Amino acid sequence: MKFPIKPLMLGLLCASSFNAAAQSDEVTTFTSEDIFNLEVATSPKVSPDGENVVYVRRSNDIMKDSSRSNLWIASIDGNSHRPLLSGRSNFWSPVYSPSGDRLAYLSNVEGKTQLYVRWMDSGQTALVTNVQSSIGSITWSPDGKQIAFAMNVSDNSKPLKVKMPKKPKGAKWSKPVKYVTKAKYQADGRGILSPAYKHIFVVPSEGGTPRQLTSGNFNHGGKLSWSSNGDKIYFSANRNKEWEYQQRDSDIFSVSLKGDIVQITDDEGSEYNPTVSPDGKYLAYLDTDGKKLAYRNRYLMVKKIGSDSTKNLSKDIDNSIANIHWQKKGKGLYYQMAERGSVTIGYTTIKGKHKKLVTGLGGGSMGRPYTSATFDVNDDVIAFTKGRTDRPADIYSLYRGKERQLTELNEDVLGHKTLGEVKEIVYKSSIDGEEIQGWYILPPNFDPKKKYPLILEIHGGPHLSYGPHFTAELQRFAAEGYVVFYDNHRGSTSYGERFALLLQNKYSSKWDFADHNSGINAMIDKGFIDENRLYVAGGSAGGIASAYAIGLTDRFKAAAVSKPVINWLSKVLTADSYLGQIPYQFPGLPWDNVEHYWERSPLSLVGNVTTPTMLITGENDRRTPMSETEQFYQALKLKKVDTIMVRVPDAPHGIAGRPSRMIAKIENTIAWFNKYQ
């Protein structure tokens, strides 16, 4: 968090730094040091009276090399902006009570994450829980007397009855063995999981003992929604015996305050995010079908409580719906969806009549230009996160059709900087004429008469999307004199289900490569790209595509391949995502489809690779394990291709999750490409 400098100190700093400033030119382009000073607004919550919005202000701590989350409050009219809970501890997940007199939130101010309640008139704060596991999904009861939340409960059962000899007094033995019996036994960023099940609890809002409502060896949670009279809570879960093997299946249930569980939906696929209407008559939720395909649209469903009547309100929208909120009188629902790389906030009546309220949202992703934003609504006042190509997300409001920006979190850092200009490019893929949307960033002080090197940067997923949003990583490349090109290749989301499924059983392949390669040719046609200085980079699924690309072509002078999959046969049987990946992304099990898995693997093309390649992966990555990177490194070394392996100590799959790690990723990539200018 950036704090104002005291006037006396400011004067001393100005006096002492004047000569230094006079002796050296101010750096006006985006630097790696600037990353430590960036801030982003997230998680807006509108007060029930529609007058204020509380949000999470996330900033970087240069001393702890981590991000910090504080709570700030802004008036909807933009006349007030001040801290609510600010300091070196973290405060997040704000939720107003139904009357707006209190605010529940989570914090680690006393060590472990706990639930707190703040009285808005006095600022008095109560510690509500004293639990040992992390809390989530906090939700007020309609009368404000209770708060529901979800929390893991340990499973202490032992799989074997083993008798070990008694350890002599003072003896130093090795640590005891650990047992793994669950199909889902590991998670990136968490390592080997301790056996536990997520359950729903309620606790008095003034503090007390949490009481567990759900039971059974299943995970219950997601978004929680109270019934209008407060006698039950709606949630989503998979309570089938084979739930571990049904990663994309869930139903909606209710649990009474006595612990009675009732199943509400039983369709194929996933029904989740239940939201009860203000009058208690309807239940809205999201739904995806159960087809074994890599991508499915999410639909907005409304069910009359107590009947079998269900209606799909978004059946004519060919995109995924998310973040649903009832209008205050229950006449319709607000929602968001991604369209062509940006986020749209929409509204539909209960009869399914839609209109778009705000478009072009994004900027929630600090590192790369992923399509991300969120919003909240109360009393028909909307607060949302929105950035620009040259700014991360701020808080905006929309009331009676008027849009207003409420915060300016990064003017002190970026207001005096010259950033690369972002432009759109739309072109046809050479392989089949499919239209592809992309963007490119010009270096600051761009001269169209010059020839510039070009970096192709490929997004992850692959079922995600980039857009015209702020990106610290790509702006750094541009500041170093590169034109940076990125596209939403086939398989990207925000273009409908058909486009997303064009890569079914084809990732990575000549098909997505053709989309990228055609974009490079379209950029060269503009006349300012040096076609002899082309580079490729990407992370995760983008790392797969980068590694695959250099097996198909030698047109790149160098490649920076981050956290890739190199061998699908080994990846799916070592990574944490096997249960959800094998059934949906591949035509069958690896041992029954060896040729298909191998064809999709960059390692199958390694014999063609001559491109100098940097590999960078976190040493604790369980999504695309380090063993994948090591296979490619050793193969390239055997071929005597110039190769370097950059290992990020203690880092999971998100190697840019800490500021210094993001900087290390950026600066190592720049240094590698500069080596081959």
XYZ file of C-alpha atoms in Angstrom:
677
model
C 0.000 0.000 0.000
C 1.289 3.456 -0.840
C 1.006 6.016 1.961
C 1.408 9.837 1.752
C 4.764 11.222 2.849
C 4.668 13.657 5.769
C 5.243 17.287 4.684
C 8.545 17.703 6.565
C 9.941 14.486 5.183
C 8.727 15.435 1.717
C 10.683 18.681 1.910
C 13.841 16.882 2.986
C 13.466 14.360 0.204
C 12.956 17.078 -2.388
C 16.001 19.000 -1.217
C 18.261 15.969 -1.100
C 17.133 14.518 -4.417
C 17.100 17.720 -6.478
C 20.723 17.460 -7.533
C 20.403 13.760 -8.308
C 17.369 14.451 -10.485
C 19.234 17.192 -12.284
C 22.192 14.916 -12.966
C 20.198 12.028 -14.461
C 17.201 11.864 -16.733
C 14.006 10.577 -15.161
C 13.025 7.140 -16.416
C 9.686 7.710 -18.120
C 9.042 4.158 -19.337
C 7.698 1.254 -17.290
C 10.382 -0.433 -15.159
C 10.488 -3.586 -13.078
C 10.718 -1.495 -9.924
C 7.321 -0.012 -10.787
C 5.722 -3.426 -10.268
C 6.257 -3.145 -6.514
C 4.197 0.078 -6.502
C 1.213 -1.104 -8.529
C -2.192 -1.527 -6.886
C -5.422 -3.135 -8.046
C -9.033 -2.906 -6.847
C -11.020 -6.107 -6.336
C -14.151 -7.489 -4.638
C -16.494 -4.453 -4.567
C -19.492 -4.664 -2.217
C -22.292 -2.091 -2.430
C -23.980 -1.061 0.822
C -27.688 -1.988 1.096
C -28.676 1.693 0.826
C -26.665 2.005 -2.407
C -24.593 4.930 -1.109
C -21.140 3.361 -0.594
C -18.930 0.603 -1.895
C -16.367 -1.292 0.169
C -13.615 -2.950 -1.835
C -10.329 -4.781 -1.440
C -7.318 -2.622 -2.261
C -4.496 -4.984 -3.123
C -0.931 -3.690 -3.130
C 2.590 -5.090 -3.054
C 4.888 -5.135 -0.040
C 8.484 -4.720 -1.176
C 9.850 -5.737 2.234
C 7.888 -9.011 2.450
C 7.759 -9.657 -1.298
C 4.041 -10.334 -1.125
C 0.706 -8.705 -1.805
C -1.358 -7.028 0.903
C -5.150 -6.697 0.983
C -6.812 -3.817 2.837
C -10.426 -2.637 2.873
C -11.317 0.840 1.628
C -14.688 2.539 1.242
C -15.802 5.006 -1.437
C -19.064 6.869 -1.821
C -21.021 6.081 -4.968
C -21.009 9.765 -5.960
C -17.203 9.808 -5.874
C -16.928 12.496 -3.179
C -15.357 10.312 -0.500
C -12.609 7.692 -0.516
C -10.970 6.530 2.689
C -9.465 3.507 4.465
C -11.755 1.244 6.444
C -9.341 -1.464 7.606
C -5.786 -0.703 6.603
C -2.381 -1.791 7.809
C 0.268 -4.471 7.448
C -2.209 -7.313 8.053
C -4.604 -8.577 5.398
C -8.344 -7.875 5.316
C -10.562 -9.353 2.604
C -13.970 -10.857 1.656
C -16.139 -7.952 2.865
C -19.893 -8.665 3.132
C -22.496 -6.171 4.357
C -25.187 -7.286 6.788
C -28.713 -7.124 5.323
C -29.416 -3.802 7.092
C -25.983 -2.373 6.281
C -25.167 -1.613 9.928
C -22.286 -4.122 10.029
C -19.604 -5.549 7.781
C -18.307 -9.114 8.013
C -14.839 -9.825 6.681
C -11.883 -12.168 6.971
C -8.469 -11.244 8.329
C -5.187 -12.729 9.487
C -4.607 -9.859 11.909
C -4.265 -12.328 14.802
C -2.456 -15.065 12.895
C -4.830 -17.671 11.423
C -7.659 -16.499 9.205
C -10.722 -15.642 11.272
C -14.141 -14.073 10.769
C -14.694 -10.542 12.091
C -17.637 -8.146 12.213
C -17.293 -4.349 12.199
C -20.053 -1.956 13.264
C -20.155 0.727 10.586
C -21.337 3.583 12.813
C -18.650 3.254 15.494
C -15.855 1.215 13.944
C -16.039 -1.284 16.804
C -14.914 -4.741 15.712
C -15.667 -8.204 17.083
C -13.699 -11.402 16.586
C -16.471 -13.859 15.698
C -14.579 -17.136 15.282
C -11.535 -18.849 16.705
C -11.127 -21.765 14.296
C -8.087 -23.653 13.051
C -9.043 -24.072 9.372
C -9.488 -21.418 6.697
C -12.961 -19.953 6.293
C -14.777 -19.089 3.067
C -18.181 -18.323 1.533
C -19.309 -16.072 4.412
C -23.020 -15.217 4.128
C -25.374 -13.321 6.474
C -28.752 -14.684 7.516
C -31.717 -12.489 6.461
C -32.231 -11.200 10.029
C -28.511 -10.486 10.526
C -28.293 -12.700 13.600
C -26.185 -15.489 12.106
C -23.404 -15.927 9.567
C -22.914 -19.062 7.513
C -19.541 -20.120 6.183
C -17.706 -23.126 4.752
C -14.675 -24.722 6.375
C -12.611 -27.889 6.042
C -13.004 -30.566 8.721
C -10.135 -33.033 9.065
C -10.678 -36.729 8.440
C -8.620 -38.446 11.134
C -9.469 -42.018 10.167
C -6.514 -44.358 9.635
C -6.386 -46.592 6.531
C -4.307 -49.321 8.219
C -3.935 -50.776 11.688
C -0.176 -50.731 12.040
C 1.705 -51.629 15.211
C 5.045 -49.855 15.446
C 7.575 -50.719 18.181
C 7.757 -48.301 21.085
C 10.335 -45.558 20.585
C 12.931 -45.543 23.378
C 13.082 -42.420 25.495
C 15.391 -39.876 23.870
C 15.543 -41.755 20.559
C 15.476 -39.726 17.338
C 13.502 -41.561 14.675
C 12.522 -40.440 11.225
C 9.186 -38.746 10.736
C 6.276 -41.210 10.618
C 4.943 -42.356 7.263
C 2.085 -40.506 5.586
C -0.867 -42.285 3.997
C -2.420 -41.324 0.672
C -5.718 -43.017 -0.182
C -7.778 -40.311 -1.913
C -7.941 -39.943 -5.687
C -7.485 -36.183 -5.285
C -4.493 -36.170 -2.970
C -2.483 -33.131 -4.097
C -3.066 -29.531 -5.153
C -0.759 -26.954 -6.675
C 0.307 -24.441 -4.057
C -0.752 -26.753 -1.224
C 1.255 -29.916 -1.860
C 0.025 -33.237 -0.483
C -3.409 -32.637 1.008
C -4.344 -33.665 4.506
C -7.578 -35.692 4.316
C -10.476 -33.314 4.976
C -14.024 -32.511 3.860
C -15.591 -29.086 3.456
C -18.694 -28.483 5.558
C -21.117 -25.650 6.197
C -21.248 -23.940 9.583
C -23.306 -21.212 11.222
C -22.153 -18.902 13.996
C -23.932 -16.075 15.861
C -22.965 -12.772 14.247
C -21.996 -11.385 17.655
C -19.577 -14.263 18.235
C -19.886 -17.731 19.683
C -19.336 -21.343 18.818
C -19.636 -22.353 15.141
C -22.068 -25.208 14.581
C -21.593 -27.714 11.741
C -24.730 -28.292 9.656
C -23.674 -30.678 6.872
C -22.418 -34.204 7.367
C -20.879 -37.042 5.396
C -17.572 -37.517 3.608
C -18.345 -35.003 0.877
C -17.369 -31.421 0.079
C -20.142 -28.857 0.555
C -19.864 -25.193 -0.234
C -19.427 -22.838 -3.139
C -21.720 -19.840 -2.928
C -24.157 -20.066 0.005
C -27.650 -18.573 -0.049
C -30.132 -18.407 2.839
C -33.833 -19.000 2.336
C -35.916 -15.837 2.726
C -37.133 -16.853 6.199
C -33.694 -17.999 7.337
C -34.619 -21.622 8.055
C -32.234 -23.232 5.541
C -29.142 -22.618 3.422
C -28.704 -23.544 -0.237
C -25.334 -24.806 -1.470
C -23.764 -27.026 -4.135
C -22.077 -30.389 -3.703
C -21.492 -33.775 -5.237
C -22.752 -36.315 -2.718
C -22.413 -39.335 -4.999
C -20.238 -42.226 -3.896
C -17.966 -41.708 -6.930
C -17.647 -37.942 -6.390
C -13.854 -37.936 -6.649
C -14.102 -39.138 -10.239
C -16.869 -36.691 -11.151
C -14.923 -33.450 -11.062
C -17.457 -31.478 -13.097
C -20.630 -32.836 -11.517
C -22.540 -31.133 -8.719
C -26.111 -30.589 -7.597
C -27.845 -27.997 -5.456
C -28.970 -28.964 -1.968
C -30.459 -27.239 1.023
C -29.577 -27.855 4.655
C -31.856 -26.837 7.513
C -30.525 -25.348 10.721
C -31.170 -28.782 12.228
C -28.877 -30.404 9.658
C -31.487 -31.982 7.378
C -30.140 -32.111 3.796
C -32.501 -32.066 0.811
C -31.434 -32.416 -2.841
C -32.920 -29.685 -5.062
C -31.498 -30.478 -8.537
C -30.333 -33.704 -10.139
C -29.463 -32.843 -13.743
C -26.423 -34.211 -15.561
C -23.388 -31.935 -15.176
C -22.966 -29.109 -12.674
C -25.573 -26.950 -10.986
C -24.011 -24.431 -8.615
C -23.989 -20.845 -7.278
C -27.546 -20.940 -5.852
C -29.127 -17.518 -5.230
C -32.564 -17.129 -3.626
C -34.810 -14.301 -4.868
C -35.702 -11.500 -2.396
C -39.272 -12.769 -2.075
C -38.107 -16.357 -1.538
C -40.103 -17.716 -4.494
C -37.296 -18.503 -6.932
C -33.861 -20.054 -6.929
C -31.394 -18.865 -9.578
C -28.268 -20.877 -10.290
C -25.649 -21.652 -12.938
C -25.676 -24.841 -14.971
C -23.351 -26.693 -17.333
C -24.181 -29.967 -19.037
C -22.308 -33.188 -18.395
C -20.764 -33.708 -21.822
C -17.160 -34.911 -21.716
C -15.715 -31.945 -23.564
C -12.998 -29.479 -22.599
C -15.350 -26.480 -22.567
C -19.062 -26.011 -21.911
C -21.113 -22.821 -21.639
C -22.555 -21.872 -18.245
C -26.251 -21.016 -18.331
C -28.421 -18.955 -15.999
C -31.284 -21.054 -14.668
C -34.286 -20.076 -12.549
C -36.307 -22.630 -10.614
C -39.523 -22.003 -8.730
C -38.886 -23.226 -5.205
C -41.069 -26.183 -4.301
C -41.806 -27.171 -7.895
C -40.109 -28.847 -10.851
C -40.504 -25.723 -13.012
C -37.082 -24.616 -14.344
C -36.255 -22.067 -17.028
C -33.010 -21.354 -18.882
C -32.803 -17.543 -19.071
C -29.604 -17.468 -21.162
C -30.227 -20.260 -23.659
C -29.823 -17.798 -26.549
C -26.496 -16.399 -25.267
C -23.487 -18.239 -26.655
C -21.147 -17.430 -23.778
C -20.728 -18.386 -20.134
C -22.711 -16.536 -17.473
C -21.188 -15.781 -14.058
C -21.653 -13.740 -10.864
C -25.458 -13.603 -10.688
C -27.388 -11.156 -8.445
C -31.124 -10.666 -8.015
C -32.652 -7.264 -8.647
C -33.878 -5.790 -5.340
C -37.564 -6.569 -6.050
C -36.886 -9.931 -7.672
C -37.937 -8.802 -11.149
C -34.750 -10.003 -12.810
C -31.060 -10.809 -12.441
C -27.751 -9.074 -13.061
C -24.847 -11.139 -14.393
C -21.494 -10.892 -16.133
C -19.945 -12.659 -19.111
C -16.801 -12.409 -21.207
C -17.211 -11.173 -24.802
C -14.304 -10.915 -27.271
C -11.686 -10.519 -24.571
C -13.575 -8.136 -22.248
C -16.262 -8.443 -19.571
C -19.872 -7.306 -19.980
C -22.401 -6.716 -17.198
C -25.907 -7.634 -18.306
C -29.424 -7.803 -16.931
C -32.305 -10.116 -17.705
C -35.914 -10.067 -16.633
C -37.444 -13.171 -15.152
C -38.940 -13.773 -18.595
C -35.519 -13.788 -20.273
C -35.394 -10.322 -21.845
C -31.741 -9.229 -21.834
C -29.888 -5.935 -22.049
C -26.239 -4.958 -21.698
C -25.461 -2.379 -19.013
C -21.664 -1.995 -19.091
C -19.076 -3.350 -21.530
C -15.291 -3.331 -21.813
C -14.451 -4.358 -18.244
C -11.092 -5.862 -17.322
C -7.777 -5.087 -15.700
C -8.077 -7.382 -12.705
C -5.057 -9.445 -13.718
C -1.826 -7.625 -12.906
C 0.766 -9.641 -14.810
C -0.717 -10.608 -18.159
C -3.809 -9.208 -19.945
C -6.290 -11.890 -18.946
C -9.999 -11.153 -19.189
C -11.072 -10.580 -15.583
C -13.405 -8.256 -13.706
C -16.171 -8.463 -11.126
C -19.134 -6.459 -9.866
C -21.693 -6.170 -7.084
C -25.146 -4.604 -6.991
C -27.460 -3.341 -4.265
C -30.529 -1.131 -4.503
C -29.946 -1.215 -8.289
C -26.590 0.557 -7.859
C -23.721 -1.331 -9.507
C -20.072 -1.160 -8.487
C -17.510 -2.866 -10.684
C -13.811 -3.202 -11.402
C -12.548 -1.737 -14.630
C -9.099 -0.941 -15.951
C -7.612 0.478 -19.121
C -4.818 -0.639 -21.385
C -2.538 1.629 -19.348
C -4.015 1.107 -15.847
C -4.926 -1.875 -13.632
C -8.485 -2.096 -12.351
C -10.109 0.712 -10.362
C -13.595 0.887 -8.837
C -16.425 2.360 -10.915
C -20.121 2.796 -10.228
C -23.188 2.748 -12.442
C -26.412 4.396 -11.293
C -29.348 5.332 -13.505
C -27.190 4.757 -16.568
C -24.376 7.081 -15.471
C -20.894 5.589 -15.140
C -18.473 7.165 -12.654
C -14.868 6.310 -11.733
C -14.457 6.244 -7.941
C -10.750 5.481 -7.495
C -7.430 6.286 -9.175
C -5.015 3.919 -7.499
C -2.038 4.110 -9.861
C -1.739 7.704 -11.056
C 1.216 8.255 -8.719
C 3.095 5.388 -10.385
C 1.922 5.504 -13.993
C 0.672 9.061 -14.473
C 4.137 10.282 -15.468
C 5.085 7.161 -17.436
C 4.899 6.601 -21.179
C 3.426 3.158 -21.715
C 3.161 1.135 -24.880
C 0.020 1.807 -26.917
C -2.297 -1.209 -27.307
C -3.969 -1.748 -30.687
C -6.362 -4.397 -31.986
C -5.714 -6.638 -34.975
C -8.225 -9.030 -36.567
C -7.107 -11.504 -39.230
C -7.842 -14.883 -40.819
C -6.047 -18.081 -39.855
C -4.212 -19.616 -42.795
C -5.296 -23.145 -41.905
C -9.048 -22.707 -42.415
C -9.910 -19.004 -42.631
C -11.177 -18.783 -39.016
C -11.308 -15.181 -37.768
C -8.836 -14.514 -34.954
C -8.804 -11.434 -32.729
C -5.530 -10.182 -31.315
C -3.759 -7.121 -29.974
C -0.283 -5.690 -30.118
C 1.644 -3.304 -27.895
C 3.928 -0.739 -29.481
C 7.123 0.364 -27.750
C 6.903 3.791 -26.092
C 7.846 6.598 -28.506
C 7.136 4.250 -31.402
C 8.493 5.276 -34.820
C 6.582 3.629 -37.716
C 9.585 4.131 -39.980
C 11.730 1.794 -37.895
C 11.835 -1.994 -37.804
C 11.186 -3.594 -34.410
C 11.655 -7.098 -33.009
C 8.403 -8.907 -32.221
C 7.457 -11.161 -29.316
C 4.519 -13.539 -29.729
C 3.117 -14.117 -26.203
C 0.591 -16.981 -25.884
C -2.020 -17.160 -23.128
C -2.661 -20.113 -20.844
C -5.712 -22.269 -20.389
C -6.037 -22.892 -23.272
C -9.706 -22.125 -22.520
C -9.100 -18.596 -21.252
C -8.743 -15.282 -23.045
C -6.615 -12.170 -23.241
C -7.949 -8.714 -24.003
C -7.098 -5.011 -24.274
C -6.106 -4.735 -20.626
C -3.184 -3.588 -18.523
C -0.284 -6.049 -18.372
C 2.875 -5.450 -16.367
C 4.784 -8.255 -18.079
C 4.040 -7.265 -21.663
C 4.480 -3.545 -20.975
C 7.983 -4.319 -19.729
C 8.760 -6.091 -23.008
C 7.466 -3.079 -24.918
C 9.539 -0.715 -22.774
C 12.628 -2.649 -23.872
C 11.876 -1.956 -27.534
C 9.823 -4.996 -28.540
C 6.472 -5.018 -30.287
C 4.412 -7.535 -28.302
C 1.702 -9.475 -30.131
C -0.916 -11.638 -28.428
C -4.061 -13.279 -29.754
C -7.106 -15.256 -28.720
C -6.455 -18.363 -30.785
C -9.079 -21.027 -31.397
C -10.011 -22.598 -28.090
C -10.115 -19.220 -26.336
C -13.205 -18.326 -24.364
C -15.470 -15.282 -24.895
C -16.223 -16.237 -28.526
C -18.859 -18.883 -27.941
C -18.910 -22.626 -27.457
C -18.102 -23.570 -31.068
C -14.908 -21.510 -31.133
C -13.793 -22.823 -27.732
C -14.231 -26.407 -28.916
C -12.192 -25.995 -32.097
C -9.263 -27.369 -30.106
C -11.069 -30.394 -28.694
C -8.466 -33.190 -28.703
C -6.107 -30.833 -30.585
C -3.983 -29.057 -27.975
C -1.340 -28.284 -28.899
C -1.336 -28.778 -32.660
C -0.780 -27.300 -36.082
C -4.226 -25.679 -35.731
C -3.493 -23.258 -32.896
C 0.003 -22.728 -34.270
C -1.518 -21.583 -37.568
C -3.560 -18.978 -35.682
C -0.395 -17.577 -34.080
C 1.726 -17.836 -37.217
C -0.915 -16.076 -39.333
C -0.987 -13.286 -36.776
C 2.772 -12.872 -37.010
C 2.494 -12.613 -40.794
C -0.280 -10.025 -40.416
C 1.981 -8.015 -38.113
C 4.897 -8.221 -40.577
C 2.583 -6.904 -43.297
C 2.216 -3.683 -41.288
C 5.761 -2.780 -42.266
C 7.417 -2.099 -38.902
C 8.367 -5.642 -37.832
C 11.847 -7.069 -38.419
C 10.977 -10.563 -39.627
C 14.492 -11.723 -38.758
C 13.937 -10.921 -35.066
C 10.899 -12.923 -33.999
C 10.523 -14.423 -30.517
C 7.942 -16.615 -28.795
C 6.923 -16.862 -25.137
C 4.071 -18.325 -23.122
C 3.193 -19.865 -19.787
C 1.298 -23.010 -18.793
C -0.872 -23.856 -21.834
C 1.004 -21.014 -23.527
C 4.221 -22.779 -22.570
C 2.934 -25.941 -24.241
C 2.100 -23.981 -27.385
C 5.510 -22.258 -27.367
C 7.362 -25.540 -27.045
C 5.180 -27.095 -29.759
C 5.725 -24.125 -32.066
C 9.512 -24.428 -32.064
C 9.054 -28.065 -33.093
C 7.051 -26.924 -36.133
C 9.149 -23.944 -37.261
C 12.601 -22.425 -36.957
C 11.431 -18.849 -37.635
C 11.917 -17.733 -34.009
C 15.349 -16.517 -32.932
C 14.679 -17.599 -29.321
C 11.898 -18.990 -27.136
C 10.963 -18.476 -23.475
C 8.895 -21.466 -22.389
C 7.311 -21.107 -18.939
C 5.886 -24.003 -16.878
C 5.082 -26.196 -19.905
C 3.688 -29.665 -20.469
C 6.226 -31.495 -22.618
C 4.993 -35.080 -22.427
C 1.257 -35.602 -21.915
C 1.776 -39.276 -21.082
C 3.804 -38.371 -18.011
C 2.025 -35.115 -17.167
C -1.479 -36.468 -16.646
C -0.171 -39.187 -14.298
C 1.937 -36.864 -12.135
C 0.072 -33.532 -11.977
C -2.763 -32.515 -9.654
C -5.263 -32.033 -12.492
C -5.530 -35.588 -13.827
C -9.054 -36.271 -12.572
C -10.481 -33.256 -14.351
C -8.255 -33.319 -17.414
C -8.173 -36.862 -18.742
C -11.969 -37.353 -19.130
C -12.575 -33.997 -20.817
C -9.469 -33.104 -22.820
C -8.509 -36.510 -24.222
C -10.343 -39.296 -26.081
C -9.551 -41.844 -23.382
C -7.004 -43.115 -20.880
C -3.327 -42.575 -21.745
C -2.369 -46.262 -21.928
C -5.206 -46.888 -24.368
C -4.401 -43.815 -26.507
C -0.615 -43.562 -26.478
C -0.371 -42.241 -30.037
C -2.845 -39.429 -29.383
C -1.152 -38.268 -26.156
C 2.236 -38.431 -27.846
C 1.071 -36.452 -30.898
C -0.107 -33.632 -28.616
C 3.250 -33.587 -26.781
C 5.979 -31.084 -27.724
C 8.493 -33.818 -26.923
C 7.310 -35.674 -30.046
C 8.743 -32.830 -32.143
C 11.942 -32.215 -30.201
C 14.014 -33.753 -32.980
C 13.131 -30.725 -35.126
C 14.053 -28.054 -32.556
C 16.959 -25.723 -33.270
C 15.605 -22.610 -31.478
C 17.555 -21.434 -28.401
C 15.177 -22.049 -25.514
C 14.862 -20.782 -21.965
C 12.717 -22.932 -19.652
C 11.337 -21.441 -16.428
C 9.232 -23.349 -13.883
C 8.510 -23.312 -10.154
C 10.198 -26.063 -8.200
C 6.953 -26.770 -6.280
C 4.732 -26.803 -9.380
C 2.169 -29.614 -9.209
C 0.093 -28.453 -12.193
C 2.870 -28.758 -14.790
C 5.537 -30.463 -12.694
C 9.222 -29.627 -12.903
C 9.806 -33.099 -14.351
C 8.139 -31.872 -17.560
C 10.631 -29.013 -17.873
C 13.522 -31.341 -17.084
C 12.529 -33.729 -19.870
C 12.643 -30.954 -22.443
C 15.847 -29.508 -21.011
C 17.651 -32.836 -21.202
C 16.326 -33.574 -24.681
C 17.509 -30.194 -25.951
C 20.892 -30.665 -24.285
C 21.265 -34.029 -26.012
C 20.604 -32.184 -29.279
C 23.147 -29.489 -28.255
C 20.551 -26.740 -28.652
C 21.422 -23.674 -26.580
C 19.188 -24.120 -23.534
C 18.918 -22.718 -20.026
C 16.681 -23.961 -17.220
C 15.555 -21.293 -14.753
C 14.189 -22.872 -11.572
C 12.078 -20.747 -9.216
C 12.633 -21.962 -5.636
C 9.514 -22.703 -3.548
C 7.214 -21.454 -6.328
C 4.042 -23.304 -7.362
C 2.489 -23.095 -10.833
C 1.904 -19.377 -10.370
C 5.555 -18.407 -10.713
C 4.633 -14.711 -10.840
C 2.619 -14.850 -7.616
C 5.109 -12.684 -5.718
C 6.384 -9.350 -7.059
C 10.043 -10.396 -7.195
C 9.114 -13.626 -8.969
C 7.130 -11.738 -11.590
C 10.113 -9.453 -12.086
C 12.477 -12.435 -12.318
C 10.273 -14.021 -14.974
C 10.159 -10.794 -16.989
C 13.812 -9.828 -16.720
C 15.122 -13.322 -17.473
C 12.938 -13.433 -20.577
C 14.201 -10.024 -21.715
C 17.818 -11.027 -21.077
C 17.357 -14.260 -23.048
C 15.804 -12.501 -26.022
C 18.364 -9.690 -25.910
C 21.087 -12.340 -26.132
C 19.700 -13.263 -29.568
C 19.014 -9.770 -30.964
